[in-house]
């Protein structure tokens, strides 16, 4: 279980930008969006930036979160994706 301070830092509901770092695979954005649709349905169009060597991609995606627990769940579930290396 995550021990975060999101509830002290943010007023919910709010939009939070998640940065997802993952393998440079064309399926990465779809995997991330599918995961988000399960936990925070919405219309997503992440911005994708390749790393300097092109091995990884960084996705920035704004998500409407409704509570500290909701935000923690999204971090946890995105981190479980096979192509994802880190969620910030």
PDB file of C-alpha atoms in Angstrom, residues 1-87:
ATOM      1  CA  UNK A   1       0.000   0.000   0.000  1.00  0.00           C
ATOM      2  CA  UNK A   2       1.310   3.433  -0.912  1.00  0.00           C
ATOM      3  CA  UNK A   3       1.815   6.016   1.802  1.00  0.00           C
ATOM      4  CA  UNK A   4       1.416   9.289  -0.072  1.00  0.00           C
ATOM      5  CA  UNK A   5       0.549  12.839   0.908  1.00  0.00           C
ATOM      6  CA  UNK A   6      -1.640  13.510  -2.136  1.00  0.00           C
ATOM      7  CA  UNK A   7      -4.631  14.329   0.064  1.00  0.00           C
ATOM      8  CA  UNK A   8      -2.659  17.093   1.790  1.00  0.00           C
ATOM      9  CA  UNK A   9      -1.270  18.534  -1.444  1.00  0.00           C
ATOM     10  CA  UNK A  10      -4.271  18.435  -3.773  1.00  0.00           C
ATOM     11  CA  UNK A  11      -7.950  19.318  -3.727  1.00  0.00           C
ATOM     12  CA  UNK A  12      -9.924  16.465  -5.285  1.00  0.00           C
ATOM     13  CA  UNK A  13     -11.307  16.053  -7.849  1.00  0.00           C
ATOM     14  CA  UNK A  14      -8.512  17.511  -9.981  1.00  0.00           C
ATOM     15  CA  UNK A  15      -6.482  16.847 -13.104  1.00  0.00           C
ATOM     16  CA  UNK A  16      -3.088  15.296 -12.576  1.00  0.00           C
ATOM     17  CA  UNK A  17      -0.470  14.785 -15.272  1.00  0.00           C
ATOM     18  CA  UNK A  18       1.109  11.354 -15.112  1.00  0.00           C
ATOM     19  CA  UNK A  19       4.445  10.788 -16.829  1.00  0.00           C
ATOM     20  CA  UNK A  20       4.822   7.213 -17.975  1.00  0.00           C
ATOM     21  CA  UNK A  21       8.270   6.049 -19.049  1.00  0.00           C
ATOM     22  CA  UNK A  22       8.299   2.868 -21.056  1.00  0.00           C
ATOM     23  CA  UNK A  23       9.873   0.814 -23.793  1.00  0.00           C
ATOM     24  CA  UNK A  24       9.763   2.449 -27.232  1.00  0.00           C
ATOM     25  CA  UNK A  25       6.955   0.240 -28.531  1.00  0.00           C
ATOM     26  CA  UNK A  26       4.107   1.506 -30.681  1.00  0.00           C
ATOM     27  CA  UNK A  27       1.688  -0.381 -28.394  1.00  0.00           C
ATOM     28  CA  UNK A  28       2.762   1.582 -25.278  1.00  0.00           C
ATOM     29  CA  UNK A  29       0.216   4.440 -25.622  1.00  0.00           C
ATOM     30  CA  UNK A  30      -2.627   1.953 -26.232  1.00  0.00           C
ATOM     31  CA  UNK A  31      -1.687  -0.097 -23.175  1.00  0.00           C
ATOM     32  CA  UNK A  32      -1.564   3.034 -21.008  1.00  0.00           C
ATOM     33  CA  UNK A  33      -4.891   4.354 -22.339  1.00  0.00           C
ATOM     34  CA  UNK A  34      -6.586   0.959 -21.893  1.00  0.00           C
ATOM     35  CA  UNK A  35      -5.399   0.835 -18.293  1.00  0.00           C
ATOM     36  CA  UNK A  36      -6.643   4.374 -17.651  1.00  0.00           C
ATOM     37  CA  UNK A  37     -10.041   3.590 -19.204  1.00  0.00           C
ATOM     38  CA  UNK A  38     -10.479   0.887 -16.548  1.00  0.00           C
ATOM     39  CA  UNK A  39      -9.778   3.266 -13.674  1.00  0.00           C
ATOM     40  CA  UNK A  40     -10.586   6.769 -14.965  1.00  0.00           C
ATOM     41  CA  UNK A  41     -12.625   6.617 -18.185  1.00  0.00           C
ATOM     42  CA  UNK A  42     -12.019   9.581 -20.444  1.00  0.00           C
ATOM     43  CA  UNK A  43     -10.831  10.872 -23.793  1.00  0.00           C
ATOM     44  CA  UNK A  44      -7.040  10.629 -23.724  1.00  0.00           C
ATOM     45  CA  UNK A  45      -4.417  11.784 -26.187  1.00  0.00           C
ATOM     46  CA  UNK A  46      -1.025  11.473 -24.521  1.00  0.00           C
ATOM     47  CA  UNK A  47       1.976  13.370 -25.807  1.00  0.00           C
ATOM     48  CA  UNK A  48       4.816  10.982 -26.628  1.00  0.00           C
ATOM     49  CA  UNK A  49       8.494  11.918 -26.608  1.00  0.00           C
ATOM     50  CA  UNK A  50      11.257   9.482 -27.578  1.00  0.00           C
ATOM     51  CA  UNK A  51      14.436   9.319 -25.515  1.00  0.00           C
ATOM     52  CA  UNK A  52      17.662  10.602 -27.061  1.00  0.00           C
ATOM     53  CA  UNK A  53      18.724   7.078 -28.073  1.00  0.00           C
ATOM     54  CA  UNK A  54      15.181   6.080 -29.042  1.00  0.00           C
ATOM     55  CA  UNK A  55      15.071   3.099 -26.671  1.00  0.00           C
ATOM     56  CA  UNK A  56      12.331   4.546 -24.443  1.00  0.00           C
ATOM     57  CA  UNK A  57       9.270   6.720 -24.792  1.00  0.00           C
ATOM     58  CA  UNK A  58       7.895   9.207 -22.287  1.00  0.00           C
ATOM     59  CA  UNK A  59       4.123   9.711 -22.259  1.00  0.00           C
ATOM     60  CA  UNK A  60       2.527  12.694 -20.556  1.00  0.00           C
ATOM     61  CA  UNK A  61      -1.163  12.270 -19.909  1.00  0.00           C
ATOM     62  CA  UNK A  62      -3.613  14.342 -17.893  1.00  0.00           C
ATOM     63  CA  UNK A  63      -6.091  12.326 -15.832  1.00  0.00           C
ATOM     64  CA  UNK A  64      -9.044  13.442 -13.704  1.00  0.00           C
ATOM     65  CA  UNK A  65      -8.515  11.908 -10.282  1.00  0.00           C
ATOM     66  CA  UNK A  66     -11.168  11.923  -7.583  1.00  0.00           C
ATOM     67  CA  UNK A  67      -9.278  10.944  -4.413  1.00  0.00           C
ATOM     68  CA  UNK A  68      -5.924  10.021  -2.922  1.00  0.00           C
ATOM     69  CA  UNK A  69      -6.838   6.329  -3.252  1.00  0.00           C
ATOM     70  CA  UNK A  70      -7.861   6.802  -6.880  1.00  0.00           C
ATOM     71  CA  UNK A  71      -4.513   8.421  -7.680  1.00  0.00           C
ATOM     72  CA  UNK A  72      -2.575   5.666  -5.912  1.00  0.00           C
ATOM     73  CA  UNK A  73      -4.525   3.001  -7.811  1.00  0.00           C
ATOM     74  CA  UNK A  74      -3.659   4.635 -11.142  1.00  0.00           C
ATOM     75  CA  UNK A  75       0.052   4.791 -10.241  1.00  0.00           C
ATOM     76  CA  UNK A  76      -0.006   1.136  -9.141  1.00  0.00           C
ATOM     77  CA  UNK A  77      -1.905  -0.170 -12.169  1.00  0.00           C
ATOM     78  CA  UNK A  78       0.163   1.778 -14.717  1.00  0.00           C
ATOM     79  CA  UNK A  79       3.354   0.497 -13.058  1.00  0.00           C
ATOM     80  CA  UNK A  80       2.185  -3.109 -13.554  1.00  0.00           C
ATOM     81  CA  UNK A  81       2.051  -2.783 -17.353  1.00  0.00           C
ATOM     82  CA  UNK A  82       4.668  -4.904 -19.104  1.00  0.00           C
ATOM     83  CA  UNK A  83       6.051  -2.102 -21.304  1.00  0.00           C
ATOM     84  CA  UNK A  84       6.173   0.484 -18.497  1.00  0.00           C
ATOM     85  CA  UNK A  85       9.425   1.082 -16.619  1.00  0.00           C
ATOM     86  CA  UNK A  86       8.440   3.997 -14.373  1.00  0.00           C
ATOM     87  CA  UNK A  87       5.462   6.233 -13.532  1.00  0.00           C
TER      88      UNK A  87
END
